[in-house]
CSV table of C-alpha atoms in Angstrom, one decimal:
chain,number,residue,atom,x,y,z
A,1,MET,CA,0.0,-26.7,9.6
A,2,ASN,CA,0.4,-23.1,7.5
A,3,HIS,CA,3.0,-20.8,8.1
A,4,LEU,CA,1.8,-18.1,9.8
A,5,GLU,CA,2.6,-15.3,7.2
A,6,LYS,CA,4.9,-11.7,9.7
A,7,TYR,CA,6.3,-9.4,8.2
A,8,ASP,CA,7.7,-5.4,9.2
A,9,VAL,CA,5.5,-3.5,7.6
A,10,LEU,CA,2.1,-4.8,5.2
A,11,ILE,CA,1.7,-2.8,2.4
A,12,ILE,CA,-2.0,-2.8,0.9
A,13,GLY,CA,-2.4,-1.4,-2.5
A,14,SER,CA,0.0,-0.3,-4.8
A,15,ASP,CA,-0.7,4.0,-5.7
A,16,ILE,CA,2.8,5.2,-6.1
A,17,ALA,CA,2.8,6.7,-2.8
A,18,SER,CA,2.3,3.2,-1.4
A,19,LEU,CA,5.1,1.3,-3.9
A,20,THR,CA,7.8,3.8,-2.9
A,21,ALA,CA,6.8,3.4,0.6
A,22,ALA,CA,8.2,0.0,0.3
A,23,LEU,CA,10.3,0.3,-2.0
A,24,PHE,CA,12.5,2.5,0.7
A,25,LEU,CA,11.7,0.5,3.6
A,26,ALA,CA,13.1,-3.3,1.6
A,27,ARG,CA,15.7,-1.2,0.8
A,28,LYS,CA,16.6,-0.4,4.4
A,29,MET,CA,16.7,-4.4,5.2
A,30,ARG,CA,13.0,-4.1,6.6
A,31,SER,CA,10.7,-7.1,5.1
A,32,VAL,CA,7.7,-5.8,3.5
A,33,SER,CA,4.9,-7.7,1.4
A,34,VAL,CA,2.6,-5.7,-0.8
A,35,LEU,CA,-0.4,-6.9,-1.5
A,36,ILE,CA,-2.6,-5.4,-4.7
A,37,ASP,CA,-6.3,-5.9,-6.1
A,38,GLU,CA,-5.3,-5.0,-9.6
A,39,LYS,CA,-9.5,-3.9,-10.4
A,40,ALA,CA,-8.9,-1.6,-7.5
A,41,ASP,CA,-5.4,-0.6,-7.7
A,42,ALA,CA,-5.1,0.2,-11.4
A,43,ILE,CA,-4.0,2.7,-13.0
A,44,PRO,CA,-5.1,4.2,-16.8
A,45,SER,CA,-2.8,3.7,-19.3
A,46,ALA,CA,-1.4,6.9,-20.8
A,47,SER,CA,-1.1,5.1,-24.8
A,48,LEU,CA,-4.7,5.7,-26.4
A,49,THR,CA,-4.9,5.2,-30.8
A,50,LEU,CA,-6.7,6.9,-33.1
A,51,THR,CA,-8.2,5.7,-36.6
A,52,ASP,CA,-9.1,8.4,-39.6
A,53,PRO,CA,-11.0,7.8,-42.5
A,54,GLU,CA,-8.4,6.9,-44.4
A,55,ASN,CA,-7.2,4.3,-41.7
A,56,ASN,CA,-4.0,6.3,-40.5
A,57,LYS,CA,-2.6,5.4,-37.0
A,58,TYR,CA,-2.2,8.4,-34.0
A,59,GLN,CA,-0.1,6.3,-31.5
A,60,PHE,CA,-1.4,9.0,-28.4
A,61,LYS,CA,0.8,8.0,-25.6
A,62,TYR,CA,-0.4,11.4,-23.3
A,63,ASP,CA,-0.4,11.2,-20.0
A,64,ARG,CA,-2.3,15.0,-18.2
A,65,ASP,CA,-1.0,14.4,-14.8
A,66,GLY,CA,2.0,13.5,-14.9
A,67,PHE,CA,4.8,16.3,-14.2
A,68,LEU,CA,7.8,16.4,-12.2
A,69,PRO,CA,9.7,19.0,-11.0
A,70,GLY,CA,13.2,18.2,-10.4
A,71,LEU,CA,14.4,15.4,-12.3
A,72,ASP,CA,17.7,16.4,-12.6
A,73,SER,CA,21.2,15.8,-10.4
A,74,HIS,CA,20.5,19.0,-7.5
A,75,GLY,CA,16.1,18.5,-8.1
A,76,LEU,CA,14.9,17.2,-4.4
A,77,VAL,CA,12.7,14.5,-6.5
A,78,HIS,CA,16.1,13.4,-7.7
A,79,GLN,CA,17.7,12.9,-4.6
A,80,TYR,CA,13.8,10.8,-3.7
A,81,THR,CA,14.4,8.4,-6.4
A,82,GLU,CA,18.4,7.8,-5.8
A,83,LEU,CA,16.7,6.6,-2.4
A,84,ILE,CA,14.8,4.1,-3.8
A,85,GLY,CA,17.0,2.9,-6.5
A,86,LEU,CA,15.4,5.1,-9.8
A,87,LYS,CA,17.3,8.2,-10.6
A,88,ASP,CA,18.6,7.2,-13.7
A,89,GLU,CA,14.9,5.7,-14.4
A,90,ILE,CA,12.2,8.0,-14.5
A,91,LYS,CA,12.6,10.1,-17.8
A,92,GLY,CA,11.1,13.9,-18.5
A,93,ASP,CA,11.1,17.0,-21.1
A,94,LEU,CA,11.9,20.1,-19.1
A,95,VAL,CA,9.1,22.4,-19.8
A,96,GLU,CA,10.8,26.1,-20.3
A,97,SER,CA,7.2,27.9,-20.8
A,98,ASP,CA,4.1,27.7,-21.2
A,99,PHE,CA,1.6,30.3,-23.0
A,100,ILE,CA,-1.8,32.0,-21.3
A,101,ILE,CA,-4.5,32.8,-24.1
A,102,HIS,CA,-6.5,34.8,-22.3
A,103,GLU,CA,-10.7,35.5,-23.1
A,104,ASP,CA,-9.1,38.4,-25.7
A,105,GLY,CA,-7.7,36.0,-27.8
A,106,SER,CA,-4.4,37.4,-26.6
A,107,VAL,CA,-1.0,35.8,-25.6
A,108,ARG,CA,1.1,35.3,-23.7
A,109,ARG,CA,4.1,33.7,-23.3
A,110,ARG,CA,5.2,32.9,-19.6
A,111,ASP,CA,9.1,31.7,-18.5
A,112,TYR,CA,8.7,28.4,-16.1
A,113,ALA,CA,11.7,29.4,-14.3
A,114,PHE,CA,12.0,31.3,-11.0
A,115,ASP,CA,13.2,35.1,-11.8
A,116,ARG,CA,11.9,34.5,-15.1
A,117,TYR,CA,8.8,34.4,-14.0
A,118,ARG,CA,8.8,37.2,-11.4
A,119,VAL,CA,9.7,39.0,-14.1
A,120,TYR,CA,6.5,38.2,-15.4
A,121,LEU,CA,4.2,39.1,-13.7
A,122,VAL,CA,6.0,42.8,-13.5
A,123,ARG,CA,5.6,43.3,-16.7
A,124,TYR,CA,1.8,42.6,-17.1
A,125,TYR,CA,1.1,44.2,-13.1
A,126,PRO,CA,3.6,47.5,-13.0
A,127,LYS,CA,1.7,48.3,-10.1
A,128,GLN,CA,2.1,45.2,-8.3
A,129,ARG,CA,5.6,45.5,-8.5
A,130,ASP,CA,6.5,45.7,-4.7
A,131,ALA,CA,4.1,42.9,-3.7
A,132,ILE,CA,5.5,41.1,-6.3
A,133,HIS,CA,9.3,41.1,-5.1
A,134,LYS,CA,7.9,40.8,-1.9
A,135,PHE,CA,6.3,37.4,-2.1
A,136,PHE,CA,8.6,36.0,-4.1
A,137,ARG,CA,11.4,36.7,-1.5
A,138,ASP,CA,9.4,34.9,0.8
A,139,LEU,CA,8.5,32.5,-1.7
A,140,GLU,CA,12.3,31.7,-2.3
A,141,ASN,CA,13.5,31.9,1.6
A,142,HIS,CA,10.4,28.5,1.6
A,143,TYR,CA,12.3,27.4,-1.2
A,144,ASP,CA,15.7,27.2,1.1
A,145,ASN,CA,14.1,26.1,4.2
A,146,TYR,CA,11.9,23.7,2.8
A,147,VAL,CA,14.5,21.5,0.3
A,148,SER,CA,17.5,21.9,3.6
A,149,GLN,CA,14.3,20.2,5.8
A,150,GLN,CA,13.9,17.0,3.5
A,151,LEU,CA,17.4,16.4,2.8
A,152,ASN,CA,18.6,16.9,6.4
A,153,MET,CA,15.6,14.2,6.5
A,154,ILE,CA,16.7,11.8,4.1
A,155,ASN,CA,20.6,11.6,5.3
A,156,ASN,CA,18.9,10.8,8.8
A,157,ARG,CA,19.8,14.6,9.9
A,158,ASP,CA,18.0,16.5,11.9
A,159,TYR,CA,14.8,17.9,10.4
A,160,THR,CA,12.6,21.0,11.7
A,161,LEU,CA,8.9,21.5,10.0
A,162,THR,CA,9.6,23.7,7.5
A,163,SER,CA,9.1,27.3,7.2
A,164,LEU,CA,6.3,26.9,4.8
A,165,MET,CA,4.2,24.9,6.5
A,166,ILE,CA,4.4,27.5,9.8
A,167,GLU,CA,3.5,30.2,8.4
A,168,TRP,CA,1.7,29.8,5.2
A,169,GLY,CA,0.1,25.7,6.2
A,170,ASP,CA,-3.0,27.3,7.4
A,171,TYR,CA,-3.7,29.7,4.5
A,172,SER,CA,-6.5,28.6,1.5
A,173,LEU,CA,-5.0,29.9,-1.7
A,174,LYS,CA,-7.2,32.6,-1.9
A,175,ASP,CA,-5.9,34.0,1.9
A,176,LEU,CA,-2.6,33.9,1.4
A,177,LEU,CA,-2.5,35.6,-2.4
A,178,GLU,CA,-5.3,38.1,-1.2
A,179,LYS,CA,-2.7,38.8,1.6
A,180,TYR,CA,0.0,40.2,-1.1
A,181,PHE,CA,-2.1,41.3,-3.9
A,182,SER,CA,-4.9,43.5,-4.7
A,183,ASP,CA,-4.8,42.9,-8.3
A,184,PRO,CA,-7.4,40.1,-8.6
A,185,MET,CA,-6.2,38.7,-12.1
A,186,ILE,CA,-2.6,38.4,-10.9
A,187,ILE,CA,-4.2,36.2,-8.6
A,188,ASN,CA,-5.4,34.2,-11.5
A,189,GLU,CA,-2.7,34.1,-12.8
A,190,PHE,CA,-1.8,31.7,-10.2
A,191,LEU,CA,-4.6,29.5,-11.1
A,192,LEU,CA,-3.4,28.9,-14.4
A,193,ASN,CA,-1.8,25.7,-13.6
A,194,HIS,CA,-1.4,22.0,-14.7
A,195,GLN,CA,-2.3,20.6,-11.2
A,196,ILE,CA,-5.0,22.8,-10.0
A,197,ASN,CA,-6.9,25.2,-12.0
A,198,GLY,CA,-10.9,24.8,-12.5
A,199,ILE,CA,-10.3,24.4,-8.6
A,200,ASP,CA,-12.4,26.9,-6.6
A,201,PRO,CA,-9.3,28.7,-5.0
A,202,ALA,CA,-10.8,28.8,-1.4
A,203,GLN,CA,-9.8,25.2,-1.5
A,204,VAL,CA,-6.4,24.4,-2.0
A,205,ASN,CA,-4.6,24.2,0.8
A,206,SER,CA,-1.4,26.7,0.1
A,207,TYR,CA,0.9,24.8,1.6
A,208,HIS,CA,0.8,21.5,-0.9
A,209,PHE,CA,0.7,23.6,-3.5
A,210,PHE,CA,3.0,25.9,-3.7
A,211,SER,CA,5.6,23.0,-2.3
A,212,GLN,CA,5.1,22.0,-5.8
A,213,MET,CA,5.4,24.7,-7.2
A,214,PHE,CA,8.4,26.4,-5.7
A,215,LEU,CA,9.9,23.4,-6.7
A,216,GLU,CA,8.8,23.8,-9.8
A,217,LEU,CA,10.1,27.4,-10.6
A,218,LYS,CA,13.3,26.9,-8.7
A,219,GLU,CA,14.4,23.1,-9.8
A,220,GLY,CA,12.7,23.3,-13.1
A,221,LEU,CA,9.4,21.4,-14.3
A,222,TYR,CA,9.3,18.3,-16.5
A,223,ARG,CA,6.8,16.3,-18.6
A,224,LEU,CA,7.3,13.1,-18.1
A,225,GLN,CA,8.4,10.3,-21.5
A,226,THR,CA,8.2,7.6,-18.5
A,227,SER,CA,4.0,8.2,-17.5
A,228,GLN,CA,2.2,6.3,-14.6
A,229,ALA,CA,1.4,3.4,-14.5
A,230,GLU,CA,4.8,2.1,-15.7
A,231,ILE,CA,6.4,4.0,-13.1
A,232,ARG,CA,4.3,1.9,-11.0
A,233,ASP,CA,5.9,-0.9,-12.8
A,234,LEU,CA,9.7,0.1,-12.0
A,235,LEU,CA,8.4,0.2,-8.7
A,236,ILE,CA,7.2,-3.4,-8.6
A,237,GLU,CA,10.1,-4.4,-10.9
A,238,LYS,CA,12.8,-3.6,-8.7
A,239,LEU,CA,10.4,-4.5,-5.3
A,240,ASN,CA,10.9,-8.0,-5.9
A,241,ILE,CA,14.9,-7.9,-7.2
A,242,ILE,CA,15.4,-7.1,-3.2
A,243,SER,CA,12.3,-10.0,-2.0
A,244,PRO,CA,11.8,-11.5,-5.0
A,245,LYS,CA,7.3,-12.6,-4.8
A,246,SER,CA,7.4,-10.4,-2.2
A,247,VAL,CA,4.5,-8.6,-4.8
A,248,GLN,CA,0.8,-10.3,-4.6
A,249,LYS,CA,-2.0,-10.4,-6.4
A,250,ARG,CA,-4.3,-10.7,-2.3
A,251,ARG,CA,-7.3,-8.7,-1.2
A,252,ILE,CA,-8.2,-8.3,2.9
A,253,LYS,CA,-11.3,-9.3,3.6
A,254,GLU,CA,-11.0,-8.1,7.7
A,255,TYR,CA,-8.2,-6.5,9.4
A,256,ILE,CA,-8.5,-7.1,13.9
A,257,TYR,CA,-7.1,-4.6,16.1
A,258,ASP,CA,-6.2,-5.0,20.2
A,259,ASP,CA,-7.5,-2.9,23.3
A,260,LEU,CA,-4.1,-1.7,22.8
A,261,GLY,CA,-5.6,0.4,19.5
A,262,LYS,CA,-2.9,-1.8,17.3
A,263,ILE,CA,-3.8,-3.2,14.0
A,264,THR,CA,-2.6,-7.1,15.1
A,265,GLU,CA,-3.4,-8.7,12.0
A,266,VAL,CA,-5.3,-9.0,9.1
A,267,ILE,CA,-7.4,-11.9,6.9
A,268,ASP,CA,-7.6,-12.2,3.4
A,269,TYR,CA,-10.7,-14.1,1.3
A,270,ALA,CA,-8.6,-17.2,1.5
A,271,ASN,CA,-8.2,-16.5,5.1
A,272,LYS,CA,-5.0,-16.8,5.7
A,273,LYS,CA,-3.7,-14.1,8.4
A,274,ILE,CA,-1.4,-12.3,7.5
A,275,VAL,CA,0.7,-10.0,10.6
A,276,ALA,CA,2.5,-7.4,11.0
A,277,LYS,CA,4.8,-4.1,12.7
A,278,HIS,CA,2.9,-1.7,10.9
A,279,PHE,CA,-0.2,-0.9,8.0
A,280,VAL,CA,0.4,1.6,4.8
A,281,VAL,CA,-3.0,1.7,3.3
A,282,ASN,CA,-3.5,2.9,0.0
A,283,SER,CA,-7.2,3.8,0.5
A,284,LYS,CA,-9.4,7.0,0.9
A,285,PRO,CA,-9.9,6.9,4.5
A,286,ASP,CA,-13.5,7.2,5.0
A,287,LEU,CA,-13.8,4.9,1.8
A,288,PHE,CA,-11.4,2.8,4.6
A,289,PHE,CA,-13.9,3.0,7.1
A,290,LYS,CA,-17.0,2.3,5.5
A,291,THR,CA,-16.2,-0.6,4.6
A,292,TYR,CA,-14.5,-2.8,7.4
A,293,PHE,CA,-14.8,-0.4,11.2
A,294,PRO,CA,-18.8,1.2,9.9
A,295,SER,CA,-19.4,1.8,13.5
A,296,PHE,CA,-16.3,4.2,13.8
A,297,THR,CA,-18.4,6.9,12.8
A,298,ASP,CA,-16.7,9.7,15.2
A,299,ASN,CA,-13.3,8.9,13.2
A,300,ILE,CA,-15.1,9.2,9.7
A,301,GLU,CA,-16.5,13.1,10.4
A,302,THR,CA,-13.2,13.5,12.0
A,303,ILE,CA,-11.7,12.3,8.4
A,304,GLU,CA,-14.5,14.7,6.4
A,305,ALA,CA,-13.4,17.8,8.5
A,306,TYR,CA,-10.0,17.2,7.5
A,307,TYR,CA,-10.9,16.8,4.1
A,308,PRO,CA,-14.3,18.2,2.9
A,309,ASN,CA,-13.5,17.9,-0.7
A,310,ILE,CA,-12.8,14.1,-0.4
A,311,HIS,CA,-15.8,13.3,-2.4
A,312,SER,CA,-15.4,16.4,-5.1
A,313,LYS,CA,-17.7,16.2,-8.5
A,314,LEU,CA,-15.1,17.6,-10.4
A,315,ARG,CA,-13.6,16.0,-13.1
A,316,LYS,CA,-10.6,16.4,-16.0
A,317,ASN,CA,-11.0,14.4,-18.9
A,318,THR,CA,-8.9,14.8,-22.1
A,319,LEU,CA,-10.0,15.3,-26.0
A,320,TYR,CA,-7.8,13.5,-28.5
A,321,LEU,CA,-8.0,15.7,-31.3
A,322,ALA,CA,-6.8,13.8,-35.1
A,323,LEU,CA,-6.2,16.8,-37.7
A,324,ASN,CA,-5.8,16.7,-41.5
A,325,LYS,CA,-3.5,19.2,-41.0
A,326,LYS,CA,-0.5,19.9,-39.2
A,327,PRO,CA,-1.5,22.8,-36.0
A,328,SER,CA,1.2,24.8,-36.8
A,329,ALA,CA,-1.0,25.3,-40.4
A,330,LEU,CA,-4.5,26.6,-38.4
A,331,GLY,CA,-2.2,29.5,-36.1
A,332,ILE,CA,-1.0,26.4,-32.7
A,333,THR,CA,2.4,26.7,-32.3
A,334,GLU,CA,3.5,25.9,-29.2
A,335,LEU,CA,3.4,23.2,-27.2
A,336,THR,CA,0.8,23.9,-24.3
A,337,TYR,CA,-1.5,27.4,-23.4
A,338,HIS,CA,-3.5,27.3,-21.1
A,339,PHE,CA,-7.2,28.8,-21.2
A,340,PRO,CA,-9.2,30.7,-18.1
A,341,ILE,CA,-11.9,28.8,-16.2
A,342,THR,CA,-14.8,30.9,-14.6
A,343,ILE,CA,-14.7,28.4,-11.9
A,344,GLU,CA,-18.6,28.7,-11.7
A,345,LYS,CA,-18.6,27.8,-15.1
A,346,LYS,CA,-20.5,24.3,-15.3
A,347,ALA,CA,-17.5,23.4,-17.7
A,348,GLY,CA,-14.6,24.2,-19.8
A,349,ILE,CA,-11.1,24.0,-21.6
A,350,LEU,CA,-8.5,23.8,-18.9
A,351,SER,CA,-5.9,23.2,-21.6
A,352,LEU,CA,-5.0,22.2,-25.2
A,353,PHE,CA,-1.6,20.3,-25.9
A,354,ASN,CA,0.1,20.1,-29.5
A,355,TYR,CA,0.5,16.1,-30.0
A,356,SER,CA,2.5,17.2,-33.1
A,357,LEU,CA,5.5,19.5,-31.6
A,358,TYR,CA,6.0,17.1,-28.4
A,359,ASP,CA,5.9,13.9,-31.0
A,360,PRO,CA,6.8,14.1,-35.6
A,361,LYS,CA,6.4,10.7,-35.9
A,362,ALA,CA,3.3,9.6,-33.7
A,363,CYS,CA,0.4,10.1,-37.2
A,364,PRO,CA,1.5,10.9,-41.2
A,365,SER,CA,3.6,13.7,-41.9
A,366,LYS,CA,0.9,15.7,-43.4
A,367,ASN,CA,-1.6,14.9,-40.0
A,368,GLY,CA,-1.7,16.4,-36.6
A,369,MET,CA,-2.9,15.5,-33.2
A,370,LEU,CA,-4.2,17.3,-29.9
A,371,CYS,CA,-5.0,17.0,-26.9
A,372,LEU,CA,-7.8,19.7,-25.3
A,373,ASP,CA,-8.1,19.1,-21.5
A,374,TYR,CA,-11.1,20.1,-20.0
A,375,VAL,CA,-13.1,20.0,-16.8
A,376,TYR,CA,-16.5,19.2,-15.4
A,377,ASN,CA,-19.5,18.7,-12.3
A,378,GLU,CA,-20.0,15.5,-12.8
A,379,ASP,CA,-23.7,15.5,-13.0
A,380,THR,CA,-23.1,17.6,-15.6
A,381,ALA,CA,-23.3,16.1,-19.5
A,382,VAL,CA,-19.6,17.5,-21.4
A,383,LYS,CA,-20.9,18.2,-24.7
A,384,GLN,CA,-17.8,18.1,-27.4
A,385,ASP,CA,-19.0,20.2,-29.5
A,386,VAL,CA,-19.6,23.5,-26.8
A,387,LEU,CA,-16.1,22.6,-26.3
A,388,LEU,CA,-14.7,22.3,-29.8
A,389,ALA,CA,-16.2,25.9,-29.9
A,390,THR,CA,-15.1,27.4,-27.9
A,391,LEU,CA,-12.3,26.4,-29.0
A,392,TYR,CA,-12.8,27.5,-32.6
A,393,GLN,CA,-13.2,31.4,-30.9
A,394,TYR,CA,-9.3,30.7,-29.7
A,395,PHE,CA,-7.9,29.4,-33.2
A,396,PRO,CA,-11.0,29.2,-35.5
A,397,LYS,CA,-8.9,27.4,-38.2
A,398,LEU,CA,-9.4,24.4,-36.7
A,399,LYS,CA,-12.3,24.1,-38.6
A,400,LYS,CA,-13.6,21.3,-40.0
A,401,THR,CA,-10.1,19.9,-39.8
A,402,ILE,CA,-10.8,17.4,-36.9
A,403,ILE,CA,-11.3,14.2,-38.6
A,404,ALA,CA,-11.4,12.0,-35.5
A,405,ILE,CA,-11.8,12.7,-32.3
A,406,LYS,CA,-12.7,9.9,-29.2
A,407,GLU,CA,-12.7,10.3,-24.6
A,408,GLY,CA,-10.5,9.7,-22.1
A,409,ALA,CA,-10.8,8.4,-19.4
A,410,PRO,CA,-11.5,11.0,-16.6
A,411,THR,CA,-10.6,11.2,-13.3
A,412,GLN,CA,-11.0,13.4,-10.1
A,413,LEU,CA,-10.0,17.0,-9.6
A,414,LEU,CA,-9.3,17.2,-6.4
A,415,ALA,CA,-8.4,20.0,-3.8
A,416,ASN,CA,-8.2,19.6,0.6
A,417,ILE,CA,-8.5,22.2,2.8
A,418,SER,CA,-9.4,21.6,6.2
A,419,ARG,CA,-12.1,22.8,8.3
A,420,GLU,CA,-11.3,27.0,9.3
A,421,ASP,CA,-11.6,25.8,12.5
A,422,LEU,CA,-9.5,23.6,13.2
A,423,ARG,CA,-6.5,25.0,11.3
A,424,LYS,CA,-6.0,28.1,12.9
A,425,GLY,CA,-4.1,29.6,15.3
A,426,LEU,CA,-1.9,25.7,15.4
A,427,SER,CA,1.3,25.2,17.8
A,428,ILE,CA,4.7,23.9,16.1
A,429,ASN,CA,3.1,20.7,18.2
A,430,LYS,CA,0.3,20.1,16.5
A,431,GLN,CA,1.5,21.3,12.7
A,432,ILE,CA,3.5,19.0,13.5
A,433,GLU,CA,1.5,15.9,13.8
A,434,ILE,CA,-0.9,17.0,10.8
A,435,GLU,CA,2.6,16.7,9.3
A,436,ALA,CA,3.1,13.2,10.3
A,437,GLY,CA,-0.4,11.9,9.5
A,438,GLU,CA,-1.4,11.9,13.0
A,439,HIS,CA,-4.9,13.6,12.6
A,440,LEU,CA,-5.3,10.0,10.3
A,441,ARG,CA,-4.1,7.3,13.2
A,442,PHE,CA,-6.7,6.2,13.7
A,443,PHE,CA,-4.7,3.0,15.2
A,444,GLU,CA,-1.1,3.3,15.8
A,445,ASN,CA,0.3,1.1,14.0
A,446,LEU,CA,-1.9,2.4,11.1
A,447,HIS,CA,-1.1,4.2,8.4
A,448,LEU,CA,-3.4,5.7,4.8
A,449,THR,CA,-1.9,7.5,2.3
A,450,GLY,CA,-2.8,8.2,-1.0
A,451,SER,CA,-3.5,11.6,-4.2
A,452,TRP,CA,-5.7,12.4,-2.1
A,453,GLN,CA,-3.4,13.6,1.0
A,454,ARG,CA,-1.7,16.2,-1.0
A,455,PRO,CA,-3.5,16.7,-3.8
A,456,GLU,CA,-2.3,20.2,-5.3
A,457,ALA,CA,1.2,18.5,-5.2
A,458,GLY,CA,0.5,16.6,-7.6
A,459,LEU,CA,3.1,13.2,-8.3
A,460,TYR,CA,5.3,15.2,-6.2
A,461,GLY,CA,2.8,15.2,-3.9
A,462,SER,CA,2.6,11.0,-4.4
A,463,PHE,CA,6.9,10.8,-4.4
A,464,HIS,CA,7.0,12.9,-0.8
A,465,SER,CA,4.1,11.4,1.2
A,466,GLY,CA,5.4,8.0,0.5
A,467,ILE,CA,8.8,8.6,1.5
A,468,PHE,CA,8.4,10.9,4.8
A,469,LEU,CA,6.4,7.8,5.4
A,470,ALA,CA,8.5,5.0,5.1
A,471,ASP,CA,10.4,7.6,7.1
A,472,GLN,CA,8.4,7.6,10.2
A,473,ILE,CA,8.2,3.9,9.7
A,474,GLU,CA,12.0,3.1,9.8
A,475,GLU,CA,12.8,5.5,12.9
A,476,ILE,CA,9.8,3.3,14.5
A,477,LEU,CA,11.4,0.6,13.4
A,478,TYR,CA,14.3,1.5,14.5
A,479,PHE,CA,14.0,3.2,17.8
A,480,GLY,CA,11.6,0.6,18.9
A,481,ASP,CA,7.7,2.0,19.7
A,482,ASP,CA,8.2,3.4,23.2
A,483,ASP,CA,10.7,5.7,22.4
A,484,ASP,CA,9.4,9.4,20.8
A,485,THR,CA,12.7,11.0,20.5
A,486,PHE,CA,12.1,10.9,16.5
A,487,TYR,CA,8.8,12.4,17.1
A,488,TYR,CA,8.9,15.9,17.9
A,489,LEU,CA,12.3,17.0,15.9
A,490,THR,CA,14.2,18.8,16.5
A,491,ASN,CA,11.6,22.0,18.5
């Protein structure tokens, strides 16, 4: 007779959000199992090697999306990583500034700290001074409230919906910035951002975007030394320490549900049943329902109304460049340069990262390394020579210095703001439901998660989603299914 597998929480998939939720719950002494589909759950490696005609090696370890705010002891992310036992293991370098290249070739240094960022904007847009000060006062108030509510949540104190969600939650980034500023150029400054550059601001969710941005400005932005693939491995390692063999390589064939609207069990491809009180699934919601519940067409329509850009054809990729000279000899003296993007263009350069400055030992001392990030629509062919020709306009000395080139792996460039008729004039309770993911909870104990939830918030959004979801599940398990006192918080 086969032993019936039974858990408090079954995690299906292994992105950073779902593994964060798993580790949070395991450390709360809940029985947790994680099922990994190696092919579907793989995170691309940040490592890449180039070889030039003289057989010199160029060792890149570049994660173009590897940013986290607040890694030091005063930061919110530090509090999150302390909850899951990773506070000393995720390393990063503080980003103190970046450089903005304008179409006329002028270059501006932009300090990446709250007060200095404000001073930078006032300096270059003096006619918008009063609007800038008002915006930053409001942003700081939202930051203070947001952090206090998050700390209350993780410390098991009463918490409520943040002012950021209440006041800015139903705005696109375009609409919100136009509410404060009349100069379109200052609005473009906010788009020159590592997370959303290249995306139409009318598609960007202000709540998600600013929940990361104000943390970056107030608590420091860090470029990770620990890649996302390495973070995933650390999370799995911690889970296996708490509960050996809790992480398994298995795929789910079928979900079984009852008349009460609950998933009762799942069946894997070996026809083994697994029972759990809650199921956390790392999957895009539309794909999940089309795969396992194709007849639930109303649910699929609801998902696509809340996430209309989930099928975005925008892609981000990197050209890895090996040079026969140091970048500093070519006028490339800074670490990161951001380039202006016209949304109507089919492709364009997003940023240039001076890898030689980041890791001087990664190639021969007289040579150089650059990473060129770009955006394109997958329906449009991208020509390397066109991208490089654009780059030469700003750095003409680069011509004839590139001796090896390699293209990276593309990723989706995504932002998601729901249809306007679904987000205008919401009650507090309705906003709580959306923040808690109730609009996607078509089964009472099934929780879908992934980077698609808060793409504008980047990797921070994945950690926050995992912590927030796990805290919800833990409170349901603690109070019981019939007690909703945890749900409405202090509202």
